[in-house]
Short mmCIF file of C-alpha atoms in Angstrom, two decimals:
data_model
loop_
_atom_site.label_atom_id
_atom_site.label_comp_id
_atom_site.label_asym_id
_atom_site.label_seq_id
_atom_site.Cartn_x
_atom_site.Cartn_y
_atom_site.Cartn_z
CA MET D 1 -4.82 48.37 30.34
CA SER D 2 -6.62 47.05 27.28
CA PRO D 3 -7.79 43.41 27.38
CA ALA D 4 -5.70 40.72 25.71
CA PRO D 5 -6.93 39.89 22.20
CA SER D 6 -9.01 36.71 21.99
CA LEU D 7 -7.87 33.79 19.90
CA GLN D 8 -10.94 34.27 17.73
CA ASN D 9 -9.49 37.55 16.49
CA ASN D 10 -6.81 35.50 14.74
CA PHE D 11 -9.24 33.16 12.95
CA VAL D 12 -8.66 33.10 9.21
CA GLN D 13 -10.65 32.36 6.05
CA ASP D 14 -9.42 31.45 2.60
CA ALA D 15 -10.16 33.29 -0.66
CA LEU D 16 -13.47 31.40 -0.98
CA GLY D 17 -14.58 32.18 2.58
CA ARG D 18 -13.73 28.79 4.06
CA PRO D 19 -12.38 28.75 7.62
CA LEU D 20 -9.39 26.73 8.84
CA ARG D 21 -10.73 24.14 11.29
CA ASP D 22 -8.90 20.83 10.74
CA LEU D 23 -5.20 19.99 10.63
CA ARG D 24 -4.01 16.58 9.48
CA ILE D 25 -0.46 15.85 10.60
CA SER D 26 1.61 13.19 8.88
CA VAL D 27 4.34 11.81 11.13
CA THR D 28 5.98 9.38 8.68
CA ASP D 29 5.95 8.40 5.01
CA ARG D 30 6.51 4.73 5.85
CA CYS D 31 3.85 2.04 5.99
CA ASN D 32 3.70 -1.66 6.81
CA LEU D 33 1.17 -2.31 4.02
CA ARG D 34 1.28 -1.66 0.27
CA CYS D 35 -2.33 -0.86 -0.54
CA THR D 36 -2.90 -0.65 -4.28
CA TYR D 37 -4.70 2.71 -4.11
CA CYS D 38 -2.05 4.39 -1.97
CA MET D 39 1.41 2.74 -1.96
CA PRO D 40 1.43 0.03 -4.66
CA ARG D 41 4.30 -2.37 -4.05
CA GLU D 42 5.61 -2.12 -7.61
CA ILE D 43 6.45 1.54 -6.86
CA PHE D 44 7.09 1.40 -3.12
CA GLY D 45 9.28 -1.70 -3.18
CA PRO D 46 12.17 -2.86 -0.97
CA ASP D 47 14.53 -0.34 -2.57
CA TYR D 48 12.21 2.67 -2.24
CA ASP D 49 14.01 5.65 -0.73
CA PHE D 50 11.96 6.66 2.31
CA LEU D 51 12.67 9.82 4.28
CA PRO D 52 15.62 9.75 6.71
CA ARG D 53 14.64 10.38 10.32
CA GLU D 54 16.49 13.70 10.58
CA GLU D 55 14.27 15.20 7.88
CA LEU D 56 11.09 14.50 9.82
CA LEU D 57 9.60 17.19 12.00
CA SER D 58 10.40 16.55 15.66
CA PHE D 59 7.61 16.24 18.20
CA GLU D 60 8.56 19.66 19.54
CA GLU D 61 8.26 21.18 16.06
CA ILE D 62 4.90 19.51 15.44
CA GLU D 63 3.58 20.76 18.77
CA ARG D 64 4.74 24.31 18.09
CA LEU D 65 3.16 24.44 14.65
CA SER D 66 -0.04 22.85 15.95
CA ARG D 67 -0.37 25.58 18.58
CA LEU D 68 -0.05 28.22 15.87
CA PHE D 69 -2.66 26.51 13.70
CA VAL D 70 -5.02 26.48 16.69
CA GLU D 71 -4.54 30.25 17.01
CA LEU D 72 -5.81 30.56 13.43
CA GLY D 73 -8.94 28.52 14.14
CA VAL D 74 -8.00 24.83 14.02
CA GLN D 75 -10.11 22.79 16.44
CA LYS D 76 -9.38 19.25 15.30
CA LEU D 77 -6.06 17.47 14.97
CA ARG D 78 -5.68 14.15 13.18
CA ILE D 79 -2.46 12.13 13.12
CA THR D 80 -1.78 10.37 9.81
CA GLY D 81 1.04 8.82 7.77
CA GLY D 82 2.02 6.63 6.00
CA GLU D 83 1.20 4.47 8.96
CA PRO D 84 1.52 6.74 11.99
CA LEU D 85 1.99 3.92 14.49
CA LEU D 86 5.39 3.23 12.91
CA ARG D 87 6.67 6.53 14.35
CA ARG D 88 8.67 5.76 17.46
CA ASP D 89 7.29 6.98 20.81
CA LEU D 90 4.11 8.29 19.21
CA PRO D 91 2.16 8.42 22.51
CA GLN D 92 4.57 11.17 23.58
CA LEU D 93 3.39 13.33 20.68
CA ILE D 94 -0.24 12.56 21.48
CA GLU D 95 0.32 13.73 25.06
CA ARG D 96 1.87 16.98 23.86
CA LEU D 97 -0.97 17.71 21.45
CA SER D 98 -3.67 16.77 23.95
CA ARG D 99 -2.51 19.60 26.21
CA ILE D 100 -3.05 22.32 23.59
CA GLU D 101 -5.89 24.59 24.68
CA GLY D 102 -8.53 24.94 22.00
CA VAL D 103 -8.21 21.43 20.52
CA ASP D 104 -11.68 19.86 20.64
CA ASP D 105 -10.79 16.56 19.00
CA LEU D 106 -7.61 14.51 18.68
CA ALA D 107 -7.84 11.51 16.37
CA MET D 108 -5.71 9.20 14.25
CA THR D 109 -6.03 7.34 10.95
CA THR D 110 -4.31 3.94 10.98
CA ASN D 111 -4.35 0.51 9.36
CA GLY D 112 -4.75 -0.92 12.85
CA LEU D 113 -2.03 -3.54 12.73
CA LEU D 114 -0.11 -2.12 15.71
CA LEU D 115 -3.13 -1.13 17.80
CA PRO D 116 -3.06 -4.31 19.96
CA ARG D 117 0.27 -3.11 21.35
CA LEU D 118 -0.34 0.65 21.43
CA ALA D 119 -4.07 1.37 21.89
CA GLY D 120 -3.90 1.58 25.68
CA ASP D 121 -0.92 3.93 25.69
CA LEU D 122 -2.51 6.14 23.04
CA LYS D 123 -5.75 6.44 25.01
CA ALA D 124 -3.85 7.23 28.19
CA ALA D 125 -1.89 9.92 26.35
CA GLY D 126 -5.09 11.68 25.28
CA LEU D 127 -6.09 10.20 21.92
CA ARG D 128 -9.87 10.15 21.56
CA ARG D 129 -10.65 8.32 18.33
CA VAL D 130 -9.15 6.15 15.64
CA THR D 131 -10.25 5.62 12.07
CA VAL D 132 -9.13 2.18 10.91
CA SER D 133 -8.80 1.26 7.24
CA LEU D 134 -10.32 -2.10 6.29
CA ASP D 135 -11.34 -2.70 2.69
CA SER D 136 -12.68 -6.25 2.87
CA LEU D 137 -13.35 -9.11 5.26
CA ASP D 138 -12.50 -11.63 2.56
CA PRO D 139 -8.88 -12.74 3.11
CA GLU D 140 -8.08 -13.08 -0.59
CA THR D 141 -9.58 -9.72 -1.56
CA PHE D 142 -8.06 -7.90 1.38
CA GLY D 143 -4.68 -9.55 0.82
CA LYS D 144 -4.62 -8.34 -2.77
CA MET D 145 -5.72 -4.83 -1.88
CA ASN D 146 -3.16 -4.42 0.91
CA GLY D 147 -0.43 -5.72 -1.39
CA LEU D 148 1.19 -8.01 1.17
CA GLY D 149 -1.38 -10.72 1.77
CA VAL D 150 -2.12 -9.52 5.32
CA HIS D 151 -5.21 -11.22 6.77
CA PRO D 152 -8.16 -9.04 7.84
CA ASP D 153 -8.14 -10.72 11.26
CA LYS D 154 -5.05 -8.64 12.10
CA VAL D 155 -6.98 -5.44 11.49
CA LEU D 156 -10.01 -6.77 13.37
CA ALA D 157 -7.74 -7.45 16.35
CA GLY D 158 -6.63 -3.82 16.21
CA ILE D 159 -10.25 -2.64 16.18
CA GLU D 160 -11.01 -4.77 19.23
CA ALA D 161 -7.94 -3.42 21.04
CA ALA D 162 -9.04 0.16 20.35
CA LEU D 163 -12.54 -0.54 21.64
CA GLN D 164 -11.20 -2.23 24.77
CA ALA D 165 -8.97 0.80 25.41
CA GLY D 166 -12.01 3.08 25.26
CA LEU D 167 -11.23 4.75 21.95
CA GLY D 168 -13.98 5.72 19.55
CA VAL D 169 -13.69 3.72 16.32
CA LYS D 170 -14.66 4.38 12.73
CA VAL D 171 -13.85 2.04 9.85
CA ASN D 172 -13.00 3.38 6.40
CA THR D 173 -13.49 1.22 3.31
CA VAL D 174 -12.25 2.36 -0.09
CA VAL D 175 -14.65 0.93 -2.67
CA GLN D 176 -13.42 -0.18 -6.10
CA ARG D 177 -15.78 -1.64 -8.67
CA GLY D 178 -14.91 -5.21 -9.51
CA VAL D 179 -12.45 -5.44 -6.64
CA ASN D 180 -14.27 -5.32 -3.29
CA ASP D 181 -17.70 -3.91 -4.03
CA SER D 182 -19.52 -7.26 -4.05
CA ALA D 183 -19.35 -7.72 -0.25
CA LEU D 184 -20.03 -4.26 1.17
CA VAL D 185 -23.24 -5.34 2.87
CA GLU D 186 -21.47 -8.20 4.63
CA LEU D 187 -18.72 -5.89 5.88
CA TRP D 188 -21.19 -3.34 7.22
CA THR D 189 -23.35 -6.01 8.86
CA ALA D 190 -20.35 -7.55 10.59
CA LEU D 191 -18.96 -4.28 11.96
CA ARG D 192 -21.90 -1.89 12.42
CA SER D 193 -22.48 -2.83 16.07
CA LYS D 194 -18.86 -1.95 16.90
CA ALA D 195 -18.02 1.00 14.71
CA VAL D 196 -19.34 3.52 12.23
CA VAL D 197 -18.45 2.13 8.80
CA ARG D 198 -17.77 4.68 6.08
CA PHE D 199 -17.51 3.81 2.40
CA ILE D 200 -15.18 6.02 0.36
CA GLU D 201 -15.35 6.50 -3.39
CA PHE D 202 -12.08 5.47 -5.08
CA MET D 203 -10.16 8.70 -5.68
CA ASP D 204 -7.33 9.80 -7.96
CA VAL D 205 -4.94 10.58 -5.11
CA GLY D 206 -1.21 10.53 -5.78
CA ASN D 207 0.23 9.45 -9.10
CA HIS D 208 0.43 5.66 -9.11
CA ASN D 209 -2.94 4.06 -8.36
CA GLY D 210 -4.16 3.79 -11.96
CA TRP D 211 -7.40 5.60 -11.20
CA GLU D 212 -10.21 5.44 -13.75
CA MET D 213 -13.75 6.72 -13.37
CA SER D 214 -15.07 3.28 -14.35
CA GLN D 215 -13.68 1.93 -11.06
CA VAL D 216 -15.72 4.36 -8.94
CA VAL D 217 -18.84 3.01 -7.24
CA PRO D 218 -21.00 6.07 -6.56
CA SER D 219 -22.02 6.53 -2.95
CA SER D 220 -25.66 6.58 -3.98
CA GLU D 221 -25.21 3.03 -5.27
CA VAL D 222 -23.54 1.95 -2.04
CA ILE D 223 -26.44 3.28 0.05
CA ALA D 224 -28.95 1.59 -2.25
CA ARG D 225 -27.15 -1.72 -1.77
CA LEU D 226 -27.13 -1.37 2.01
CA ALA D 227 -30.81 -0.39 2.08
CA GLY D 228 -31.67 -3.25 -0.26
CA SER D 229 -30.23 -5.77 2.17
CA GLY D 230 -33.29 -5.45 4.39
CA SER D 231 -32.08 -2.49 6.42
CA PRO D 232 -33.89 0.66 5.23
CA LEU D 233 -31.71 3.69 5.84
CA ARG D 234 -32.68 7.20 6.87
CA PRO D 235 -30.38 10.20 6.38
CA LEU D 236 -28.92 11.86 9.45
CA ASP D 237 -27.95 15.47 9.99
CA ALA D 238 -24.28 16.37 9.83
CA HIS D 239 -22.47 16.69 13.15
CA TYR D 240 -20.87 19.94 12.01
CA GLN D 241 -20.38 22.15 8.95
CA GLY D 242 -17.76 20.65 6.67
CA GLU D 243 -18.26 17.04 7.74
CA VAL D 244 -17.04 14.97 4.80
CA ALA D 245 -19.26 11.92 5.28
CA SER D 246 -22.97 11.82 4.56
CA ARG D 247 -24.53 9.84 7.41
CA TYR D 248 -27.32 7.27 7.42
CA ALA D 249 -28.83 4.96 10.05
CA ASP D 250 -30.91 1.80 9.92
CA ALA D 251 -33.94 1.03 12.08
CA GLN D 252 -31.71 -0.18 14.91
CA GLY D 253 -29.69 3.02 14.90
CA PHE D 254 -26.56 1.50 13.37
CA GLU D 255 -24.78 4.11 11.29
CA ALA D 256 -23.20 4.00 7.84
CA GLY D 257 -21.39 6.84 6.12
CA VAL D 258 -20.38 7.59 2.55
CA ILE D 259 -17.65 9.93 1.37
CA SER D 260 -18.47 11.10 -2.15
CA SER D 261 -15.53 13.23 -3.21
CA VAL D 262 -15.83 12.08 -6.84
CA THR D 263 -19.57 12.11 -7.57
CA ALA D 264 -20.66 14.76 -5.05
CA PRO D 265 -17.63 16.88 -4.12
CA PHE D 266 -17.65 18.85 -0.88
CA CYS D 267 -14.92 21.37 -1.68
CA GLY D 268 -17.20 24.26 -0.77
CA ASP D 269 -17.06 23.34 2.91
CA CYS D 270 -13.47 22.07 3.05
CA SER D 271 -11.71 23.38 6.14
CA ARG D 272 -8.70 21.02 6.15
CA ALA D 273 -5.00 21.73 5.98
CA ARG D 274 -2.37 19.01 5.79
CA LEU D 275 1.13 19.03 7.24
CA SER D 276 3.58 16.51 5.79
CA ALA D 277 6.14 14.65 7.86
CA VAL D 278 8.88 17.00 6.60
CA GLY D 279 6.92 20.17 7.31
CA GLN D 280 5.32 20.95 3.96
CA LEU D 281 1.91 22.59 4.29
CA TYR D 282 -0.66 21.45 1.73
CA THR D 283 -4.06 23.08 1.34
CA CYS D 284 -5.64 20.25 -0.69
CA LEU D 285 -5.43 16.46 -0.79
CA PHE D 286 -4.76 16.77 -4.53
CA ALA D 287 -2.18 19.55 -4.31
CA THR D 288 0.80 19.62 -6.64
CA GLN D 289 3.04 21.56 -4.28
CA GLY D 290 3.21 22.69 -0.68
CA THR D 291 4.71 25.47 1.40
CA ASP D 292 7.87 24.75 3.38
CA LEU D 293 7.47 25.36 7.11
CA ARG D 294 10.42 23.31 8.35
CA GLY D 295 12.98 25.68 6.82
CA PRO D 296 11.66 28.85 8.48
CA LEU D 297 11.01 26.93 11.68
CA ARG D 298 14.59 25.68 11.93
CA ALA D 299 15.99 29.02 10.76
CA GLY D 300 14.61 30.61 13.91
CA GLU D 301 11.46 32.43 12.83
CA SER D 302 9.41 33.69 15.75
CA ASP D 303 5.89 32.51 16.49
CA ALA D 304 4.55 35.82 15.19
CA GLU D 305 6.43 35.41 11.90
CA LEU D 306 5.31 31.81 11.48
CA LEU D 307 1.74 32.77 12.29
CA GLU D 308 1.71 35.36 9.52
CA ARG D 309 3.25 32.84 7.14
CA LEU D 310 0.44 30.37 7.86
CA ARG D 311 -2.18 33.10 7.60
CA GLY D 312 -0.82 34.20 4.24
CA VAL D 313 -0.97 30.68 2.80
CA TRP D 314 -4.55 30.09 3.89
CA GLN D 315 -5.89 33.49 2.88
CA VAL D 316 -4.99 32.96 -0.79
CA ARG D 317 -6.20 29.34 -0.90
CA ARG D 318 -8.61 28.64 -3.76
CA ASP D 319 -8.36 24.83 -4.01
CA ARG D 320 -11.42 22.95 -5.22
CA TYR D 321 -9.92 20.11 -7.22
CA SER D 322 -12.74 17.59 -6.78
CA GLU D 323 -15.27 20.07 -8.15
CA GLU D 324 -12.98 20.94 -11.06
CA ARG D 325 -12.50 17.26 -11.87
CA GLY D 326 -16.21 16.98 -12.59
CA GLU D 327 -16.54 20.15 -14.63
CA ALA D 328 -16.50 20.31 -18.40
CA SER D 329 -12.77 20.92 -18.48
CA GLY D 330 -12.24 17.53 -16.87
CA LYS D 331 -9.31 18.89 -14.90
CA ARG D 332 -6.57 16.39 -14.11
CA ARG D 333 -3.34 17.17 -12.30
CA GLU D 334 -0.04 15.48 -12.88
CA GLN D 335 2.43 14.79 -10.08
CA LYS D 336 0.07 15.37 -7.20
CA VAL D 337 1.47 14.91 -3.72
CA GLU D 338 1.48 11.25 -2.67
CA MET D 339 -1.16 10.27 -0.13
CA SER D 340 1.51 8.45 1.86
CA HIS D 341 3.10 11.85 2.51
CA ILE D 342 0.01 13.63 3.83
CA GLY D 343 -2.48 10.98 4.87
CA GLY D 344 -6.08 10.89 3.67
#
């Protein structure tokens, strides 16, 4: 009898030789904030037509697809939204995903507001890390950026709850010139002993955030500001190939990261696929269209058929939007998928 084929025999690369290693899974398009760079309240107002529950992938469907992605090489799963903690019974999904053999990391991106209630259950279910979005410690600035006047103390309480539960914590800060860039040093100084703080260049995600290059604060400038505050920074090696953040540490070992998708794109190492809450597969954060997986899934396709469908999508992938944006053609895409549908 011949030996069973190893999972590695199924591993797939795209048309540019990039492997599939990370899957980001959106579980809802809803959010309890209206951040100006993601879901501005003038667009996503009280009458906005969010997805009905029956259109969302069930936990069983998400688990099944995740297992197939792992067969193709995925090692890391990240739960996103919208705000994922708004999805009812989310710890049950975390428990399902944590049992998948071959998953090395299970994380979540969240605004942190519901972590005081859910952090313990999420940790117990198998979640390992959370990345919490916090753009300013100044109440007025943060209130304007989140669109609803929510105080940063509510996010800080979520960070504390995650730490108390034993979850690893990173903090993501989207940096916009003239909006929140004047107090980056203060934010890093306040949080660096508790979490890795990562500063993200303002990106042209979705279709409604009014992005202009003049609003981008280059990561090199951010690092210069942090180093100029009396904390000289040394670069650190990446944890793994394809890591999106460039890492730095001060003399005390406190870490800062920068994500430079505008001024120093990292498309060449991108190994991320994104699954929307309704089962659309996107191969780029800036994609204009996805591939429907919910239809074939609910029509009864076998695992083998679905696996070949996923393989076929990834093998022809050529996405490198952030690099193209900076080339002479100045490529811009209209009607990109909304970030609230596929997370960050």
